[in-house]
Every structure is written in structure tokens, then in C-alpha cells.
Amino acid sequence: MSLHSRLHVSLPYRMLDERGAFLLSRGLQPEIAFKGMDFDDAAIWGVLRHWAGQFRSAGLRVTVHAPFMDLNPGALEPLVRDATRRRLDQALEAAALLEARCVVMHPGYDRWRYGGNEDLWLEPSLEFWRPLEQRAREIGTVLALENVFEDGPGSLQRLLEGLDSPLVGHCFDVGHWHLFCRDKVSLEEWFGRLGRHMVHVHLHDNRGEGDDHLPPGQGLIPFTKLRDLVQDQAPRASLALEVHDPAGLAAALGAVSSLFGV
């Protein structure tokens, strides 16, 4: 599978009308990122139907990034899980309209919140994800669970192995790895434990102090090593540039093209 067919560019839903034509004109595939409140506007479904047709006609695939702010699939509070389910169900309906190849979702584990007790989070998480896995099966997409505050791969590995489904995989965010666990877990160890589950990779750089979302090569992340590991252990994973500054997109695209030799 070529890099061109695997690569996506992060695009907030609220900027879809503004920047969608730009992506189409350059043959760039979007990763459409939603906030929960986006789904409170009934017009969203017409907007998505329009753009789904545009991208489909251009032969471009779409990925979706589901809402995550204040949501937690593994919450102990049932009302929080209910709100989370509503928003993620809406993201899956958007994915169905867009014929998305995968939907990125945050699993919600943070060892500080749970006092290091993964079991408190894991049991409600397993129960939460199974109906979403069934919905993903119905619409023909894959759920890609992203590392965020995890300082190691253990909680994600337990969740993915507990679900044991080809329709639930891992979205590896290298920027989050660099911020929260580079001194504890090497890239090699992360891929050794989760590489076989990896279906999607978020590419952006930082200097280890903040989630800067810089173009690759403008921070301190070892992207050559990452490239080698992706090619060796997750060669069919889709990729998404999460560079939020439009002015940095050209540099980011150039860096990825240079890294992957295209």
C-alpha cells in the first residue's frame, strides 16, 4: 500500500467547509476531527453527506477522530459513561456517512485518576467497547484506540487483548509517547508489545515539554526510528499528520515524504 493511499491530514470539522476544497485540490485525505458540540447542530448530517460525496468522487478515503474532551469510556460514574457512549455513537454515525476506514477514540486511562489500579478502569471499559465493536462491524470500519496519558503500553495491551477483535486496534500517537513515557518505555518496546495491534499512527513532533503538534523534524522525536518500526511491524497502518497550524502543513508533508521515500 502506497504512502499516498495511507496518509491523512487532520482537519477539524468546524473547518471542513473552509479547507475541504484545499484538500481535494491536492489529493489529500482528511482525518475529520469532531468535538462533541458539533453533533448538537442538526445541519451536520447534510454537511457530512455533501463532503462524503466530494471525497468519494475524488477517490479519497476518510478517517474520523471522535470527540474526547471530558469523556471517558472506562469511567466509574455511569452518567459519564452514558455521555461518552452518546458522543461516540454519534461519531460512528458520522463514520458511516463518510465510509471512514477507521475511527480514532481515546480509551481514557490515566494512572493518576485510578491510583495505578488498571482493573478499576478495565472492567467497565471492556463492557463499554463491545457494543461499539459490533456497530463498527455493521458499518465496515475499525476502532483505533489512541494512547494519550498512558506512561506505558500495559493498559492498552490488556484492553485490546481482552476485546480480541480485528475491528478494535491501536492508534499510536508518537507525540503523546514522547511527552508521557519516552523515559520509561522505548519505541522498540512499545512496538514490541502493541505493533501487531497497530492500525493507525498519528504523526506530529514536540520538544518534550508540551503537546506542540509541530511538523516532524521540528522537535526531538526520533522519526527515522519510528519510520523503521512502522515499516517493519505495522506496514499497513494508515497515518495521519496532526499538525494543527495550516502554515506548517507543507513542511509536515515534505518531512513525511522524505522519511518514507516518496
mmCIF file of N, CA, C and O in Angstrom, residues 18-68:
data_model
loop_
_atom_site.group_PDB
_atom_site.id
_atom_site.type_symbol
_atom_site.label_atom_id
_atom_site.label_comp_id
_atom_site.label_asym_id
_atom_site.label_seq_id
_atom_site.Cartn_x
_atom_site.Cartn_y
_atom_site.Cartn_z
ATOM 1 N N GLU A 18 -14.265 25.338 5.085
ATOM 2 C CA GLU A 18 -13.201 26.304 4.762
ATOM 3 C C GLU A 18 -12.028 25.650 4.046
ATOM 4 O O GLU A 18 -11.453 26.229 3.125
ATOM 5 N N ARG A 19 -11.653 24.426 4.464
ATOM 6 C CA ARG A 19 -10.424 23.829 3.947
ATOM 7 C C ARG A 19 -10.640 22.528 3.161
ATOM 8 O O ARG A 19 -9.690 21.965 2.636
ATOM 9 N N GLY A 20 -11.884 22.075 3.072
ATOM 10 C CA GLY A 20 -12.134 20.840 2.352
ATOM 11 C C GLY A 20 -11.721 20.916 0.893
ATOM 12 O O GLY A 20 -11.115 19.975 0.351
ATOM 13 N N ALA A 21 -12.033 22.031 0.234
ATOM 14 C CA ALA A 21 -11.680 22.173 -1.180
ATOM 15 C C ALA A 21 -10.165 22.177 -1.376
ATOM 16 O O ALA A 21 -9.655 21.667 -2.389
ATOM 17 N N PHE A 22 -9.431 22.739 -0.401
ATOM 18 C CA PHE A 22 -7.971 22.734 -0.470
ATOM 19 C C PHE A 22 -7.432 21.309 -0.476
ATOM 20 O O PHE A 22 -6.566 20.946 -1.279
ATOM 21 N N LEU A 23 -7.951 20.469 0.410
ATOM 22 C CA LEU A 23 -7.500 19.080 0.454
ATOM 23 C C LEU A 23 -7.860 18.353 -0.835
ATOM 24 O O LEU A 23 -7.042 17.603 -1.391
ATOM 25 N N LEU A 24 -9.074 18.576 -1.326
ATOM 26 C CA LEU A 24 -9.481 17.936 -2.576
ATOM 27 C C LEU A 24 -8.557 18.324 -3.718
ATOM 28 O O LEU A 24 -8.156 17.470 -4.524
ATOM 29 N N SER A 25 -8.206 19.596 -3.792
ATOM 30 C CA SER A 25 -7.395 20.077 -4.920
ATOM 31 C C SER A 25 -5.990 19.490 -4.908
ATOM 32 O O SER A 25 -5.328 19.434 -5.946
ATOM 33 N N ARG A 26 -5.533 19.044 -3.749
ATOM 34 C CA ARG A 26 -4.185 18.477 -3.629
ATOM 35 C C ARG A 26 -4.203 16.963 -3.412
ATOM 36 O O ARG A 26 -3.159 16.364 -3.154
ATOM 37 N N GLY A 27 -5.384 16.385 -3.489
ATOM 38 C CA GLY A 27 -5.484 14.944 -3.339
ATOM 39 C C GLY A 27 -5.111 14.453 -1.961
ATOM 40 O O GLY A 27 -4.600 13.340 -1.799
ATOM 41 N N LEU A 28 -5.394 15.277 -0.941
ATOM 42 C CA LEU A 28 -5.053 14.912 0.435
ATOM 43 C C LEU A 28 -6.277 14.329 1.133
ATOM 44 O O LEU A 28 -7.374 14.878 1.050
ATOM 45 N N GLN A 29 -6.079 13.229 1.844
ATOM 46 C CA GLN A 29 -7.162 12.551 2.531
ATOM 47 C C GLN A 29 -7.328 13.129 3.943
ATOM 48 O O GLN A 29 -6.344 13.259 4.675
ATOM 49 N N PRO A 30 -8.552 13.446 4.351
ATOM 50 C CA PRO A 30 -8.734 14.077 5.652
ATOM 51 C C PRO A 30 -8.899 13.074 6.790
ATOM 52 O O PRO A 30 -9.376 11.956 6.592
ATOM 53 N N GLU A 31 -8.477 13.505 7.974
ATOM 54 C CA GLU A 31 -8.938 12.895 9.213
ATOM 55 C C GLU A 31 -9.815 13.948 9.882
ATOM 56 O O GLU A 31 -9.302 14.932 10.429
ATOM 57 N N ILE A 32 -11.110 13.767 9.798
ATOM 58 C CA ILE A 32 -12.051 14.777 10.273
ATOM 59 C C ILE A 32 -12.231 14.613 11.775
ATOM 60 O O ILE A 32 -12.646 13.556 12.257
ATOM 61 N N ALA A 33 -11.889 15.665 12.511
ATOM 62 C CA ALA A 33 -11.890 15.631 13.973
ATOM 63 C C ALA A 33 -13.109 16.374 14.503
ATOM 64 O O ALA A 33 -13.334 17.540 14.165
ATOM 65 N N PHE A 34 -13.887 15.683 15.324
ATOM 66 C CA PHE A 34 -15.124 16.241 15.848
ATOM 67 C C PHE A 34 -14.987 16.603 17.321
ATOM 68 O O PHE A 34 -14.315 15.915 18.088
ATOM 69 N N LYS A 35 -15.665 17.672 17.705
ATOM 70 C CA LYS A 35 -15.937 17.962 19.108
ATOM 71 C C LYS A 35 -17.373 17.538 19.395
ATOM 72 O O LYS A 35 -18.223 17.506 18.489
ATOM 73 N N GLY A 36 -17.663 17.230 20.642
ATOM 74 C CA GLY A 36 -18.994 16.770 20.986
ATOM 75 C C GLY A 36 -20.081 17.737 20.544
ATOM 76 O O GLY A 36 -21.114 17.337 20.001
ATOM 77 N N MET A 37 -19.851 19.028 20.745
ATOM 78 C CA MET A 37 -20.879 20.018 20.432
ATOM 79 C C MET A 37 -21.168 20.104 18.937
ATOM 80 O O MET A 37 -22.232 20.604 18.535
ATOM 81 N N ASP A 38 -20.255 19.614 18.102
ATOM 82 C CA ASP A 38 -20.528 19.615 16.655
ATOM 83 C C ASP A 38 -21.806 18.848 16.342
ATOM 84 O O ASP A 38 -22.541 19.193 15.418
ATOM 85 N N PHE A 39 -22.068 17.798 17.116
ATOM 86 C CA PHE A 39 -23.223 16.946 16.844
ATOM 87 C C PHE A 39 -24.530 17.536 17.370
ATOM 88 O O PHE A 39 -25.600 16.962 17.143
ATOM 89 N N ASP A 40 -24.453 18.668 18.056
ATOM 90 C CA ASP A 40 -25.667 19.299 18.547
ATOM 91 C C ASP A 40 -26.339 20.164 17.481
ATOM 92 O O ASP A 40 -27.443 20.673 17.690
ATOM 93 N N ASP A 41 -25.665 20.340 16.354
ATOM 94 C CA ASP A 41 -26.216 21.096 15.228
ATOM 95 C C ASP A 41 -26.800 20.103 14.226
ATOM 96 O O ASP A 41 -26.063 19.315 13.620
ATOM 97 N N ALA A 42 -28.103 20.140 14.027
ATOM 98 C CA ALA A 42 -28.759 19.174 13.142
ATOM 99 C C ALA A 42 -28.256 19.263 11.708
ATOM 100 O O ALA A 42 -28.375 18.301 10.939
ATOM 101 N N ALA A 43 -27.661 20.392 11.334
ATOM 102 C CA ALA A 43 -27.175 20.559 9.958
ATOM 103 C C ALA A 43 -25.964 19.698 9.660
ATOM 104 O O ALA A 43 -25.590 19.549 8.489
ATOM 105 N N ILE A 44 -25.348 19.125 10.688
ATOM 106 C CA ILE A 44 -24.105 18.391 10.485
ATOM 107 C C ILE A 44 -24.274 17.242 9.496
ATOM 108 O O ILE A 44 -23.381 16.965 8.684
ATOM 109 N N TRP A 45 -25.415 16.593 9.511
ATOM 110 C CA TRP A 45 -25.575 15.394 8.680
ATOM 111 C C TRP A 45 -25.642 15.753 7.200
ATOM 112 O O TRP A 45 -25.094 15.039 6.356
ATOM 113 N N GLY A 46 -26.247 16.883 6.874
ATOM 114 C CA GLY A 46 -26.238 17.342 5.487
ATOM 115 C C GLY A 46 -24.849 17.745 5.034
ATOM 116 O O GLY A 46 -24.442 17.453 3.901
ATOM 117 N N VAL A 47 -24.121 18.422 5.903
ATOM 118 C CA VAL A 47 -22.742 18.807 5.590
ATOM 119 C C VAL A 47 -21.883 17.567 5.317
ATOM 120 O O VAL A 47 -21.131 17.503 4.342
ATOM 121 N N LEU A 48 -22.021 16.566 6.173
ATOM 122 C CA LEU A 48 -21.215 15.356 6.005
ATOM 123 C C LEU A 48 -21.605 14.586 4.746
ATOM 124 O O LEU A 48 -20.735 14.042 4.056
ATOM 125 N N ARG A 49 -22.884 14.528 4.429
ATOM 126 C CA ARG A 49 -23.291 13.850 3.192
ATOM 127 C C ARG A 49 -22.669 14.532 1.980
ATOM 128 O O ARG A 49 -22.190 13.870 1.049
ATOM 129 N N HIS A 50 -22.651 15.873 1.990
ATOM 130 C CA HIS A 50 -22.054 16.612 0.882
ATOM 131 C C HIS A 50 -20.573 16.283 0.725
ATOM 132 O O HIS A 50 -20.111 15.936 -0.369
ATOM 133 N N TRP A 51 -19.838 16.375 1.829
ATOM 134 C CA TRP A 51 -18.398 16.165 1.732
ATOM 135 C C TRP A 51 -18.036 14.706 1.517
ATOM 136 O O TRP A 51 -17.039 14.386 0.855
ATOM 137 N N ALA A 52 -18.856 13.803 2.022
ATOM 138 C CA ALA A 52 -18.623 12.387 1.740
ATOM 139 C C ALA A 52 -18.655 12.142 0.240
ATOM 140 O O ALA A 52 -17.804 11.412 -0.314
ATOM 141 N N GLY A 53 -19.614 12.741 -0.435
ATOM 142 C CA GLY A 53 -19.687 12.599 -1.883
ATOM 143 C C GLY A 53 -18.504 13.213 -2.587
ATOM 144 O O GLY A 53 -17.983 12.645 -3.563
ATOM 145 N N GLN A 54 -18.048 14.355 -2.101
ATOM 146 C CA GLN A 54 -16.898 15.020 -2.704
ATOM 147 C C GLN A 54 -15.635 14.170 -2.595
ATOM 148 O O GLN A 54 -14.911 13.974 -3.580
ATOM 149 N N PHE A 55 -15.358 13.671 -1.414
ATOM 150 C CA PHE A 55 -14.149 12.866 -1.226
ATOM 151 C C PHE A 55 -14.253 11.531 -1.954
ATOM 152 O O PHE A 55 -13.278 11.056 -2.540
ATOM 153 N N ARG A 56 -15.434 10.945 -1.948
ATOM 154 C CA ARG A 56 -15.619 9.673 -2.645
ATOM 155 C C ARG A 56 -15.384 9.843 -4.147
ATOM 156 O O ARG A 56 -14.713 9.025 -4.780
ATOM 157 N N SER A 57 -15.924 10.914 -4.717
ATOM 158 C CA SER A 57 -15.759 11.158 -6.147
ATOM 159 C C SER A 57 -14.306 11.379 -6.517
ATOM 160 O O SER A 57 -13.883 11.063 -7.640
ATOM 161 N N ALA A 58 -13.537 11.922 -5.593
ATOM 162 C CA ALA A 58 -12.112 12.170 -5.839
ATOM 163 C C ALA A 58 -11.255 10.942 -5.540
ATOM 164 O O ALA A 58 -10.027 10.992 -5.711
ATOM 165 N N GLY A 59 -11.879 9.850 -5.097
ATOM 166 C CA GLY A 59 -11.127 8.640 -4.784
ATOM 167 C C GLY A 59 -10.311 8.748 -3.513
ATOM 168 O O GLY A 59 -9.300 8.056 -3.362
ATOM 169 N N LEU A 60 -10.748 9.602 -2.580
ATOM 170 C CA LEU A 60 -10.014 9.832 -1.333
ATOM 171 C C LEU A 60 -10.750 9.175 -0.173
ATOM 172 O O LEU A 60 -11.963 9.301 -0.041
ATOM 173 N N ARG A 61 -10.000 8.487 0.681
ATOM 174 C CA ARG A 61 -10.564 7.875 1.881
ATOM 175 C C ARG A 61 -10.574 8.881 3.028
ATOM 176 O O ARG A 61 -9.837 9.876 3.016
ATOM 177 N N VAL A 62 -11.377 8.598 4.029
ATOM 178 C CA VAL A 62 -11.526 9.469 5.199
ATOM 179 C C VAL A 62 -11.275 8.649 6.458
ATOM 180 O O VAL A 62 -11.631 7.467 6.524
ATOM 181 N N THR A 63 -10.646 9.264 7.445
ATOM 182 C CA THR A 63 -10.651 8.741 8.805
ATOM 183 C C THR A 63 -11.352 9.761 9.693
ATOM 184 O O THR A 63 -11.493 10.932 9.330
ATOM 185 N N VAL A 64 -11.811 9.300 10.841
ATOM 186 C CA VAL A 64 -12.563 10.154 11.767
ATOM 187 C C VAL A 64 -11.868 10.139 13.123
ATOM 188 O O VAL A 64 -11.386 9.096 13.572
ATOM 189 N N HIS A 65 -11.806 11.300 13.752
ATOM 190 C CA HIS A 65 -11.355 11.396 15.141
ATOM 191 C C HIS A 65 -12.560 11.775 15.981
ATOM 192 O O HIS A 65 -13.142 12.847 15.816
ATOM 193 N N ALA A 66 -12.957 10.879 16.866
ATOM 194 C CA ALA A 66 -14.150 11.087 17.684
ATOM 195 C C ALA A 66 -13.905 12.138 18.769
ATOM 196 O O ALA A 66 -12.758 12.400 19.159
ATOM 197 N N PRO A 67 -14.968 12.729 19.315
ATOM 198 C CA PRO A 67 -14.816 13.636 20.464
ATOM 199 C C PRO A 67 -14.168 12.922 21.644
ATOM 200 O O PRO A 67 -14.325 11.707 21.816
ATOM 201 N N PHE A 68 -13.469 13.708 22.465
ATOM 202 C CA PHE A 68 -12.816 13.111 23.634
ATOM 203 C C PHE A 68 -12.846 13.998 24.870
ATOM 204 O O PHE A 68 -12.707 13.508 25.984
#
